[in-house]
PDB file of C-alpha atoms in Angstrom:
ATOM      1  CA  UNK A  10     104.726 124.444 104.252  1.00 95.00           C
ATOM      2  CA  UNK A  11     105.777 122.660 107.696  1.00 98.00           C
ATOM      3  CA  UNK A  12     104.134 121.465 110.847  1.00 98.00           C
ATOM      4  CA  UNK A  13     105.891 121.961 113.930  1.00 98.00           C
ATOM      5  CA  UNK A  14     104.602 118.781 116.408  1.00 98.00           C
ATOM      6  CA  UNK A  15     105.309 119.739 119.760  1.00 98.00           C
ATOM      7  CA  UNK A  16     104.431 116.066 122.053  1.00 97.00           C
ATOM      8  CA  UNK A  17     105.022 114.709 125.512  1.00 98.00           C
ATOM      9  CA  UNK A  18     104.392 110.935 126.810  1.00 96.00           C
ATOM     10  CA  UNK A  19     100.542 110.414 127.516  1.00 96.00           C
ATOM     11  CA  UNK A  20     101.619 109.165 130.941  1.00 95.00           C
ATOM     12  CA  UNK A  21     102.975 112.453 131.987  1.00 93.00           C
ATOM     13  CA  UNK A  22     101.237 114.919 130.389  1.00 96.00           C
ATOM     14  CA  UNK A  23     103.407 118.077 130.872  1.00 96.00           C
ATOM     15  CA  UNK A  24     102.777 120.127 127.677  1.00 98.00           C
ATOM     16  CA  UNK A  25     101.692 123.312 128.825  1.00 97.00           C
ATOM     17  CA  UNK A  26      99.662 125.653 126.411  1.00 98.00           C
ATOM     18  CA  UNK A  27     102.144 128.710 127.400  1.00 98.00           C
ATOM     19  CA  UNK A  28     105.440 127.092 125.935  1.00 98.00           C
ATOM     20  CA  UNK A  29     103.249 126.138 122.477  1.00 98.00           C
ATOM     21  CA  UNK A  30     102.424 130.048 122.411  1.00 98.00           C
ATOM     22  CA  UNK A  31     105.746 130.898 123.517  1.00 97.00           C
ATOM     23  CA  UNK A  32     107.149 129.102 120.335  1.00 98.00           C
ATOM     24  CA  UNK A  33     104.883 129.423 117.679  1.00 97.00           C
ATOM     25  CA  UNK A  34     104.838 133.537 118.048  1.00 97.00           C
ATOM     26  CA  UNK A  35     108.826 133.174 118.138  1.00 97.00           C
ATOM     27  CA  UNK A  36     108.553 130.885 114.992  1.00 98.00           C
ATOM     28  CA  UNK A  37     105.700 133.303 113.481  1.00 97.00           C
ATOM     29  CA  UNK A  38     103.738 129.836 113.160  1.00 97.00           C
ATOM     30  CA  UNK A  39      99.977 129.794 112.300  1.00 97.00           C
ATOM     31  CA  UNK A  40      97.491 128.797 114.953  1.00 97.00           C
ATOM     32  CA  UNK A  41      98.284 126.257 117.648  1.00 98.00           C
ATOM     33  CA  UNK A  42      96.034 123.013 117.145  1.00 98.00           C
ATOM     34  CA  UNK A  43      95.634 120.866 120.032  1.00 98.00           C
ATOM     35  CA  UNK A  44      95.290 117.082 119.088  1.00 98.00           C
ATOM     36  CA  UNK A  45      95.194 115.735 122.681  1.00 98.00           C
ATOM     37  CA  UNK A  46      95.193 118.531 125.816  1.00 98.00           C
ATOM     38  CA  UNK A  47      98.635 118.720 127.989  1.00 98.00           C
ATOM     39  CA  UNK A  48      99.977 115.531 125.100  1.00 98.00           C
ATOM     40  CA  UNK A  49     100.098 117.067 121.765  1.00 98.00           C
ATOM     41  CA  UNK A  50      99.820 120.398 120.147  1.00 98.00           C
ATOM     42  CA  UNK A  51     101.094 121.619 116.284  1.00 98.00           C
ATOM     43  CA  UNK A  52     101.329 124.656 114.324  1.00 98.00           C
ATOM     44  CA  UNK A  53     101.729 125.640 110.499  1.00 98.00           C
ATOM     45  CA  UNK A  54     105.146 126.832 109.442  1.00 98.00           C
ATOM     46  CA  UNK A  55     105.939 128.999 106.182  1.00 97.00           C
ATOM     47  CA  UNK A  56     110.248 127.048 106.499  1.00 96.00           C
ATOM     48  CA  UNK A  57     112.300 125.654 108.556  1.00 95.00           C
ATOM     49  CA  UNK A  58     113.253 127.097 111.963  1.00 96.00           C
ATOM     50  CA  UNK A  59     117.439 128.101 111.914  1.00 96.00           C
ATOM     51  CA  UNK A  60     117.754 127.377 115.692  1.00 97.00           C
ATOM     52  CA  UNK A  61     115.419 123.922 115.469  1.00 96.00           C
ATOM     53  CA  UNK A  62     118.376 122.106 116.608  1.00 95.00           C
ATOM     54  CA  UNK A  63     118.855 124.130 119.768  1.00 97.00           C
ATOM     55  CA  UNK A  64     115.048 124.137 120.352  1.00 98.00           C
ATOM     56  CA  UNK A  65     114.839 120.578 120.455  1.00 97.00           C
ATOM     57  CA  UNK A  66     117.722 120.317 122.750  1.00 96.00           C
ATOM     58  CA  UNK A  67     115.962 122.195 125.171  1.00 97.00           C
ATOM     59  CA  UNK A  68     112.949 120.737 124.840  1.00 98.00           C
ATOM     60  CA  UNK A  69     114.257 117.469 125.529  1.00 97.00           C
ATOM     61  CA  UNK A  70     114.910 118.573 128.805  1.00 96.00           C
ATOM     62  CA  UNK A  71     111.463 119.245 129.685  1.00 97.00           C
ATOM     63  CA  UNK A  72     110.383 115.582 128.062  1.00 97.00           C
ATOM     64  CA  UNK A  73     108.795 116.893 125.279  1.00 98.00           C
ATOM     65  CA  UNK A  74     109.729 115.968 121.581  1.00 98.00           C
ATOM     66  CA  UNK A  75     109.480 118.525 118.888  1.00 98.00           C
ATOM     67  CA  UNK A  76     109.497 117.455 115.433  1.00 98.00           C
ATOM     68  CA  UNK A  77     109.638 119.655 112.050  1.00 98.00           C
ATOM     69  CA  UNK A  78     108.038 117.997 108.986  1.00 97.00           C
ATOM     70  CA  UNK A  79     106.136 118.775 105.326  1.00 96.00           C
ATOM     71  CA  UNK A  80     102.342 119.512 105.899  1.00 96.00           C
ATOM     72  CA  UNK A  81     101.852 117.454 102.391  1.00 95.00           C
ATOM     73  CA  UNK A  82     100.933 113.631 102.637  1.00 95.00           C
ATOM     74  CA  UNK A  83     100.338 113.028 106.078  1.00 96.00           C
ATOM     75  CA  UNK A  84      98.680 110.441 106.258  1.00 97.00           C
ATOM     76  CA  UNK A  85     100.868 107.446 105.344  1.00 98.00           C
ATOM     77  CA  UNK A  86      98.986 104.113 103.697  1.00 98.00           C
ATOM     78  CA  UNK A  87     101.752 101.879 104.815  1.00 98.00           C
ATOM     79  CA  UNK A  88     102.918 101.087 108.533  1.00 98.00           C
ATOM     80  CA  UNK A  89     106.673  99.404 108.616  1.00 98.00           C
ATOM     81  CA  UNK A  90     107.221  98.703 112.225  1.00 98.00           C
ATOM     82  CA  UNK A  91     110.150  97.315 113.863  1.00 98.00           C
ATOM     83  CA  UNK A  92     109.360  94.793 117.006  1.00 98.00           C
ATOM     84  CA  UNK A  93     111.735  94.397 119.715  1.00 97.00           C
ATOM     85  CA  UNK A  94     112.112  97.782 121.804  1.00 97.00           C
ATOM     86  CA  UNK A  95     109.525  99.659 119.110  1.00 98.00           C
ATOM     87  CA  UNK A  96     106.264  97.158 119.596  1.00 98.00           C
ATOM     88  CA  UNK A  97     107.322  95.345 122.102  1.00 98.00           C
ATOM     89  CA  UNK A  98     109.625  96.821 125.147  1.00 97.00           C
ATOM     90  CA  UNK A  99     111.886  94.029 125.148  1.00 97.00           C
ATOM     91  CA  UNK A 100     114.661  92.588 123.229  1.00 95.00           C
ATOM     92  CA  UNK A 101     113.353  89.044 122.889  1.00 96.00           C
ATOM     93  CA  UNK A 102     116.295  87.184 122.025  1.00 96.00           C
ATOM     94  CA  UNK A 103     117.920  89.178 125.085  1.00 95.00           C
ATOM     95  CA  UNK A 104     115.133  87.308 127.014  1.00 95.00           C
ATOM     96  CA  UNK A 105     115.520  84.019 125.990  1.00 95.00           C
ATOM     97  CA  UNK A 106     119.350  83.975 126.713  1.00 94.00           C
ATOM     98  CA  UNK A 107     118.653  84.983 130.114  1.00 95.00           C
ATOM     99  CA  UNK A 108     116.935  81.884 130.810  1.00 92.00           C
ATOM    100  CA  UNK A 109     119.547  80.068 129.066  1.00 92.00           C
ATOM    101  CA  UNK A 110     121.946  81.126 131.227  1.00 93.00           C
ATOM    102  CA  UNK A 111     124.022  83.290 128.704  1.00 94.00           C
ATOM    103  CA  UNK A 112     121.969  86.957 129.216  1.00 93.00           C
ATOM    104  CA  UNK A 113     124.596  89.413 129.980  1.00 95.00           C
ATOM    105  CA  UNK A 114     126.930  88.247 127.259  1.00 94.00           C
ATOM    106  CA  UNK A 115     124.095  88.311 124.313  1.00 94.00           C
ATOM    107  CA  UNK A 116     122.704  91.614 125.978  1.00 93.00           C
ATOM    108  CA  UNK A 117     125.948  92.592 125.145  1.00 95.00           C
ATOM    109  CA  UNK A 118     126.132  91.676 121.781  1.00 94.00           C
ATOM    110  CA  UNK A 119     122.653  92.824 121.245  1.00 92.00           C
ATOM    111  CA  UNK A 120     123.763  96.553 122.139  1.00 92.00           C
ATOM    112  CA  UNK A 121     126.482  96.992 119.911  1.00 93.00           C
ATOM    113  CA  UNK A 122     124.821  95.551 116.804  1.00 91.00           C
ATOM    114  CA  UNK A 123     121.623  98.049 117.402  1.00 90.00           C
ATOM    115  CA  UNK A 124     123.824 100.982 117.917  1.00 88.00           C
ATOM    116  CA  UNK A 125     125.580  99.984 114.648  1.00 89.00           C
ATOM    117  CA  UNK A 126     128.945  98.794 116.453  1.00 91.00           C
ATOM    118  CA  UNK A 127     128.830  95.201 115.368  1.00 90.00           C
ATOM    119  CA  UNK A 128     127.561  93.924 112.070  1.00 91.00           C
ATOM    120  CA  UNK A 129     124.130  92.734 112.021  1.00 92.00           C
ATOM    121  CA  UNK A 130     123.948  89.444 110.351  1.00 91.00           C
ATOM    122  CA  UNK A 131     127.474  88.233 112.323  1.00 93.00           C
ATOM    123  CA  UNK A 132     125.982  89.481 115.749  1.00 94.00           C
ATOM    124  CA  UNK A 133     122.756  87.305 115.348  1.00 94.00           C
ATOM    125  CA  UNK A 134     124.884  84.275 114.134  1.00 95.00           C
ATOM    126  CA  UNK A 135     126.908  84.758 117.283  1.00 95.00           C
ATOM    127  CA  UNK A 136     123.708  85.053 119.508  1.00 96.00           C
ATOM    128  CA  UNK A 137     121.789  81.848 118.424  1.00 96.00           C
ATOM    129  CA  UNK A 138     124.591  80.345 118.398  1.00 96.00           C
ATOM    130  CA  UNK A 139     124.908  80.686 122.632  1.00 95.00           C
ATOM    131  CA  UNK A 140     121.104  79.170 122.807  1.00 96.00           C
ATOM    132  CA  UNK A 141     121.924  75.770 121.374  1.00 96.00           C
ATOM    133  CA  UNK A 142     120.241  73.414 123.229  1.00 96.00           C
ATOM    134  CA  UNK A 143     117.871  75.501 124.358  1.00 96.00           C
ATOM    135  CA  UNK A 144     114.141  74.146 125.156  1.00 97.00           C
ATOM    136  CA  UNK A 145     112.179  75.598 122.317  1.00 96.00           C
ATOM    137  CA  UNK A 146     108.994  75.513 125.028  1.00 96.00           C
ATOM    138  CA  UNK A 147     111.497  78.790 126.570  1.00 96.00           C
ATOM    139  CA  UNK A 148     109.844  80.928 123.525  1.00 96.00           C
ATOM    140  CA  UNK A 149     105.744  80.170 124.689  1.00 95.00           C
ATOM    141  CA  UNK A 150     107.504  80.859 128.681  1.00 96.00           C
ATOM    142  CA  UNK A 151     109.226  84.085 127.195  1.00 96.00           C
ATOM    143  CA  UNK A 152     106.281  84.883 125.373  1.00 96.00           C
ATOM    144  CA  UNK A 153     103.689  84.301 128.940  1.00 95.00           C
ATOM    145  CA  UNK A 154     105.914  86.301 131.542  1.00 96.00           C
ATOM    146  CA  UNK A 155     108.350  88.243 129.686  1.00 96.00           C
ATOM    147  CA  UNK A 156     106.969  90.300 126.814  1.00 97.00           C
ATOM    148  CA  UNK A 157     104.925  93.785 127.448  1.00 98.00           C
ATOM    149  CA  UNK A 158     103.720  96.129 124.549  1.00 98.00           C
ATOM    150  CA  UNK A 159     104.573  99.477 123.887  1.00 97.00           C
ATOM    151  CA  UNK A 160     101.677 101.747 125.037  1.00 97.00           C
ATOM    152  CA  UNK A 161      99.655 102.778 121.964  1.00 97.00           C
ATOM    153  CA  UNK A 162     100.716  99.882 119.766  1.00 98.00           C
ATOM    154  CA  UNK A 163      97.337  99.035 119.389  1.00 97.00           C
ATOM    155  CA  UNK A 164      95.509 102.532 119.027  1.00 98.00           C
ATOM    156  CA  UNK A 165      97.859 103.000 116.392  1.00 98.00           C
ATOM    157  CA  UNK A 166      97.171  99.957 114.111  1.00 98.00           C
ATOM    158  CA  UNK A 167      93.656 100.502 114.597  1.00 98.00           C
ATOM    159  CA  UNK A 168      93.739 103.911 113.907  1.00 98.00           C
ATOM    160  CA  UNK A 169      95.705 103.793 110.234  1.00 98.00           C
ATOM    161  CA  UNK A 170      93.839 100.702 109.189  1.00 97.00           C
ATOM    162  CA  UNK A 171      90.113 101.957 109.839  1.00 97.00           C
ATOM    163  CA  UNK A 172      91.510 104.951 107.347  1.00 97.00           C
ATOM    164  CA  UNK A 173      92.653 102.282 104.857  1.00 97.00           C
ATOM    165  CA  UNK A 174      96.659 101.452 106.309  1.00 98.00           C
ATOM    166  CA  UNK A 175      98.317  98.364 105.861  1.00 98.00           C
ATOM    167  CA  UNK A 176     100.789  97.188 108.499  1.00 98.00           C
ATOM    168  CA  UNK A 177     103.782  94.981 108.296  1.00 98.00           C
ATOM    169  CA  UNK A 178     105.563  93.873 111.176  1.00 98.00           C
ATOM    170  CA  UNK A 179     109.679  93.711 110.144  1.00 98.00           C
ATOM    171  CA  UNK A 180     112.007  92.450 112.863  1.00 97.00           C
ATOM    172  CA  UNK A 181     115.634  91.095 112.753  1.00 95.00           C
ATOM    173  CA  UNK A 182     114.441  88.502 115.752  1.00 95.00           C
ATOM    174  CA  UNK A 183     112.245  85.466 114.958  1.00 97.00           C
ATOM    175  CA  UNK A 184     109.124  84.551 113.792  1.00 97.00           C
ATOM    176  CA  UNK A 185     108.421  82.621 116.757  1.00 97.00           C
ATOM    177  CA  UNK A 186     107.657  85.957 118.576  1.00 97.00           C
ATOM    178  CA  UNK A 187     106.673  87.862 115.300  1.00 98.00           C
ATOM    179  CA  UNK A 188     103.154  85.782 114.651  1.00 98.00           C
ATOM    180  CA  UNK A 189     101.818  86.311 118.260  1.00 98.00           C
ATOM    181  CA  UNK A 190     103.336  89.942 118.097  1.00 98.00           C
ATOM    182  CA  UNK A 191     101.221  90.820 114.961  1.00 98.00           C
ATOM    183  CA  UNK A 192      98.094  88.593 115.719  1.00 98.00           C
ATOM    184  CA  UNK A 193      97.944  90.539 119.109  1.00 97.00           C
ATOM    185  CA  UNK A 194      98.540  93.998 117.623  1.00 98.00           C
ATOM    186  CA  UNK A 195      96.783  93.584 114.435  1.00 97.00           C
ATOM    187  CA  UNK A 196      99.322  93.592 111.767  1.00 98.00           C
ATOM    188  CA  UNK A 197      98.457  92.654 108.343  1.00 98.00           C
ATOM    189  CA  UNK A 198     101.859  90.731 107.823  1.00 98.00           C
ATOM    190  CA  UNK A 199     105.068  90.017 109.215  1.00 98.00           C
ATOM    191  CA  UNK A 200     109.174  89.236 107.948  1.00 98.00           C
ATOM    192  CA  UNK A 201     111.637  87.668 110.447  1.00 98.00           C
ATOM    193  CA  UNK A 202     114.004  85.063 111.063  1.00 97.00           C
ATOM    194  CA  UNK A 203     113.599  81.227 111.773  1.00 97.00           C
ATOM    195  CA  UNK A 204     115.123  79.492 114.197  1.00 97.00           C
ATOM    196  CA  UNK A 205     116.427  75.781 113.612  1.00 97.00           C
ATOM    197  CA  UNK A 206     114.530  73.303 115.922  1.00 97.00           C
ATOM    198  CA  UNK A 207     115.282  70.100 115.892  1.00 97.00           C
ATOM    199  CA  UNK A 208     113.853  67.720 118.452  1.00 97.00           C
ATOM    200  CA  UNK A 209     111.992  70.200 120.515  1.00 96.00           C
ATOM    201  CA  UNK A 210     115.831  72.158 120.710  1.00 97.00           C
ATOM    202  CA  UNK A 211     117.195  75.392 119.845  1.00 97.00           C
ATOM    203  CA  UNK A 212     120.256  74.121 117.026  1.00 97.00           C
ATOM    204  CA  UNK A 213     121.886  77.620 117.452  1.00 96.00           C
ATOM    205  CA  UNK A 214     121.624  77.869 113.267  1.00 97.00           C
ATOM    206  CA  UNK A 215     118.863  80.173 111.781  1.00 97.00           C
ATOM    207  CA  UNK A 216     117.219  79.596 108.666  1.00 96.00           C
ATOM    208  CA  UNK A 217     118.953  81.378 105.769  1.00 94.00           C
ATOM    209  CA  UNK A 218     119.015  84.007 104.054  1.00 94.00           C
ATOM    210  CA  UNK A 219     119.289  86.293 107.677  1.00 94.00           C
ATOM    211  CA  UNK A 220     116.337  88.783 107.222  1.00 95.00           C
ATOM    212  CA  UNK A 221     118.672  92.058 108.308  1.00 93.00           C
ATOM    213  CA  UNK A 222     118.588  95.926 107.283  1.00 94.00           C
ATOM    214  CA  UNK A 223     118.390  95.349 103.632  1.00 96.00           C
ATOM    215  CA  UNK A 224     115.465  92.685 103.967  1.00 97.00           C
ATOM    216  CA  UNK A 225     113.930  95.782 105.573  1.00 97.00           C
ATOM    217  CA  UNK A 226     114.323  97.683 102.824  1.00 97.00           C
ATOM    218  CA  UNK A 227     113.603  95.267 100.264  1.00 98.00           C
ATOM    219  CA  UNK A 228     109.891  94.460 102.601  1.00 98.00           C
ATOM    220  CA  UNK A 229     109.346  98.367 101.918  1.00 98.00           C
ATOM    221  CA  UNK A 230     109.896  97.778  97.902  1.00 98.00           C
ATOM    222  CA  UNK A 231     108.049  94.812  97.839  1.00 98.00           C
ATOM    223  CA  UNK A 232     105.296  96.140  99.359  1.00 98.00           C
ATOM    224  CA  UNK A 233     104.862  99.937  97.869  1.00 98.00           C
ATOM    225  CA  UNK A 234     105.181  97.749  94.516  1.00 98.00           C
ATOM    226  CA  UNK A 235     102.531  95.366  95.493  1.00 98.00           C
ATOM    227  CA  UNK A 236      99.936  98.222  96.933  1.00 98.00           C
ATOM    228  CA  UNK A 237     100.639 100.676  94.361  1.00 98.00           C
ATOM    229  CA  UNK A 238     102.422 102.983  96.273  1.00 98.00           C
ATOM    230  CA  UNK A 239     105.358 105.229  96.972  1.00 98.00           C
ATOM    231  CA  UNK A 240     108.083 105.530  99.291  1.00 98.00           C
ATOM    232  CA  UNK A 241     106.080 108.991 100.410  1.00 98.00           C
ATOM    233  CA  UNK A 242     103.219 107.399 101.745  1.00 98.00           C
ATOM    234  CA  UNK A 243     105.625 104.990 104.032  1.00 98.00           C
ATOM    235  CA  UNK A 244     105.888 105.464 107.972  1.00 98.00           C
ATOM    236  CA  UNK A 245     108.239 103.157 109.401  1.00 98.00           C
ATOM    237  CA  UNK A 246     109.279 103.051 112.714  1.00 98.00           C
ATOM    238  CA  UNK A 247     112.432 101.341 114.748  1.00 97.00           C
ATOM    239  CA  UNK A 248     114.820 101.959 117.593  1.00 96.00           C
ATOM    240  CA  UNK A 249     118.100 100.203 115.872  1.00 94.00           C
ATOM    241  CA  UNK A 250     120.871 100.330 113.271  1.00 93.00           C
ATOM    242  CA  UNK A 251     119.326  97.772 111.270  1.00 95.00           C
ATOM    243  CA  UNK A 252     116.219  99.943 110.903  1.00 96.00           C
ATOM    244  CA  UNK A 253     118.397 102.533 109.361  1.00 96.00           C
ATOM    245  CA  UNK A 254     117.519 101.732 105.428  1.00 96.00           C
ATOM    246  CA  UNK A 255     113.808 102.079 105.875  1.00 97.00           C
ATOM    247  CA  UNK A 256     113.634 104.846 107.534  1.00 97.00           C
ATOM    248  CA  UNK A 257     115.837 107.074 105.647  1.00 96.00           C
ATOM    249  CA  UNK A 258     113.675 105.591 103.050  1.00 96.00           C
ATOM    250  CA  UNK A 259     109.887 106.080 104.002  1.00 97.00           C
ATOM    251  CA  UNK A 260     108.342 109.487 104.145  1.00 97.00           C
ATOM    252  CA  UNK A 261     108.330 109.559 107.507  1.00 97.00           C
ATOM    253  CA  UNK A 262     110.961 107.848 109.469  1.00 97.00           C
ATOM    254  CA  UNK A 263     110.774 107.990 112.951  1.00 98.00           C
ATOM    255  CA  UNK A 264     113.344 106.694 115.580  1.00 98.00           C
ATOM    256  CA  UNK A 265     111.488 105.820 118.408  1.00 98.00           C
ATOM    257  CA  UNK A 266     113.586 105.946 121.802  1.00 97.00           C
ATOM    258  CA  UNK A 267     116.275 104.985 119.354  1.00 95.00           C
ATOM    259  CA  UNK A 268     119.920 104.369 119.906  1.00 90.00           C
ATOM    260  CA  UNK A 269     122.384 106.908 119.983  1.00 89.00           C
ATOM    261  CA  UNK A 270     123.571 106.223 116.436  1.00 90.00           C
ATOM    262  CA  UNK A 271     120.479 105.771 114.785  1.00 93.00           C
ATOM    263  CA  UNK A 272     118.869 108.691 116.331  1.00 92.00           C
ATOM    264  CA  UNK A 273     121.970 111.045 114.703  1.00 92.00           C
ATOM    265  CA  UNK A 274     121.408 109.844 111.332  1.00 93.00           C
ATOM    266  CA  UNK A 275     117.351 109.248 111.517  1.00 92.00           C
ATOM    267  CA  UNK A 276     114.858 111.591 110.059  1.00 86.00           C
ATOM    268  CA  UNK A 277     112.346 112.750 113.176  1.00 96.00           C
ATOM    269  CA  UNK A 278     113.565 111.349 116.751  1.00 97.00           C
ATOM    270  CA  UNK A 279     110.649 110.756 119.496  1.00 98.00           C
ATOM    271  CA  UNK A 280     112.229 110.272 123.076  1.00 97.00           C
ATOM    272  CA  UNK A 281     109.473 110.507 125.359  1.00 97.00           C
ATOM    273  CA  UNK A 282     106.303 110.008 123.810  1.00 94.00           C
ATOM    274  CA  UNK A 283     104.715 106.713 123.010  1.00 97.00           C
ATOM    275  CA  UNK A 284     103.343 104.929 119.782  1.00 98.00           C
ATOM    276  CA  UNK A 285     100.252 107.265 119.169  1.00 98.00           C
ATOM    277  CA  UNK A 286     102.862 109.886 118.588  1.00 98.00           C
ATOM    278  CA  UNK A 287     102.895 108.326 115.388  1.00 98.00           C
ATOM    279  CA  UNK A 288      99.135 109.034 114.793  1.00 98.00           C
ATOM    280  CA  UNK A 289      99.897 112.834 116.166  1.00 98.00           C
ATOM    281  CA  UNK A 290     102.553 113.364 113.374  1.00 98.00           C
ATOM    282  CA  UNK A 291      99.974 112.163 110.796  1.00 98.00           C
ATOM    283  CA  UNK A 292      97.470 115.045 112.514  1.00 98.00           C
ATOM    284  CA  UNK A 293      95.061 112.292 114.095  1.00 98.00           C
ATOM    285  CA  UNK A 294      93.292 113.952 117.021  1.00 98.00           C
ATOM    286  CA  UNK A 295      92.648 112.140 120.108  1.00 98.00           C
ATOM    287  CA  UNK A 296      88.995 111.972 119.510  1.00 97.00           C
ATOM    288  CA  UNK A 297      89.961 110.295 115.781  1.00 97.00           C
ATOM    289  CA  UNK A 298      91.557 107.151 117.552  1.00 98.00           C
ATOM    290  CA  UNK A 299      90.536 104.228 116.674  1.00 95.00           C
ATOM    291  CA  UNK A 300      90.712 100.827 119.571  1.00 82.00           C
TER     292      UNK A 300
END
């Protein structure tokens, strides 16, 4: 059995209770179940749609995602989120060069290695290595007037922890942004990268070994091992290349506003709504959300 998850932004709630009929009788779905009005509806499915491709296409021209997926297991015990552009709406190292003077070129840099152009590890040598010299009192400025949250970030840690979730916080950027990131948002842990500081200064080194797509990948084994789980009950969320490994690998995968490239080869794709979508898929209601 399937559930089709039919969901639109929270901010502009567009779903209208005719298209969800519309569908679901030419699907031969069960029941439509509303799990927030005008945001979020799903329906039981006996298989998979033929023409779910071409549904989703046009779908995503009325900003609404549509997403196919097993009715079994749900509810995932494990969060893996990605930070910069899935927690977070910025790139933060993409800040931080801005200030330095150097924001278009590392921008640049930063594109092609989250659509997969550029190798990962290479591309974030290459970046730190433009910030040398930079004040390391930049990150606390970056940190102040820069950074905004995703909407939902926080309903959704809430929400899978009060049903027993654990949440790990897995970023290619740096650990100077990951602790306040998780302490704000609630994560249980977080993996990143170090920068070298030496005398209050940006070195334009990082701290070996580079924590990339496989450290990803090898957080998600070390923690199903750990908490006695499988890869099944893993959601893990991300918008780049180097997100690719864990979520081909977790149960539920989802490429949130993703790249072009990771969003061909990801498992579920979510364009337009935010971070509770992830509770939706799970079949949270509205009225089950924790804050």
């Amino acid at each position: 059995m399937y559930i089709a998850s039919i969901l639109t932004s929270p901010d502009t709630p567009v779903l209208e209770p005719a298209l969800v009929e519309s569908l679901r009788n030419a699907w031969g779905g069960g029941d439509a179940q509303w799990l927030m009005p005008d945001v979020a509806a799903e329906f039981a499915l006996a298989s998979l749609p033929d023409n779910l491709d071409a549904v989703w296409s046009d779908l995503q021209g009325l900003k609404l995602d549509l997403l196919v997926h097993p009715s079994a297991g749900r509810r995932k015990r494990l969060l893996l989120a990605d930070m910069d552009s899935t927690m977070i709406q910025q790139e933060c190292i993409d800040e931080l060069a801005d200030v330095a003077g150097v924001g278009a070129q590392v921008a640049g840099i930063t594109a092609g290695a989250m659509n997969g152009e550029i190798a990962f590890e290479g591309a974030l040598r290459e970046r730190v290595g433009l910030l040398k010299g930079l004040s390391s009192t930049v990150i606390d400025t970056v940190l102040a007037e820069r950074i905004t949250y995703m909407p939902g970030g926080k309903t959704l840690l809430s929400t899978m922890k009060a049903h027993g979730g654990y949440a790990a916080l897995v970023s290619g950027g740096f650990t100077a942004f990951t602790a306040p990131v998780a302490a704000h948002l609630g994560f249980d842990e977080h993996r990143s990268n170090q920068f070298v500081i030496t005398d209050g200064e940006l070195t334009g080194d990082v701290h070996p070994p580079i924590f990339g797509k496989e450290a990803k990948v090898e957080a998600l084994d070390d923690l199903t091992a750990r908490l006695g789980l499988s890869d099944a009950d893993v959601l893990a969320v991300g918008d780049g290349a180097n997100d690719l490994g864990m979520l081909t690998r977790a149960g539920m995968g989802v490429a949130l506003h993703a790249k072009p490239s990771v969003q061909a080869q990801a498992q579920f794709r979510v364009n337009h709504g935010d971070l509770t979508a992830l509770l939706f898929l799970q079949g949270y209601s509205a009225e089950e959300f924790s804050t």
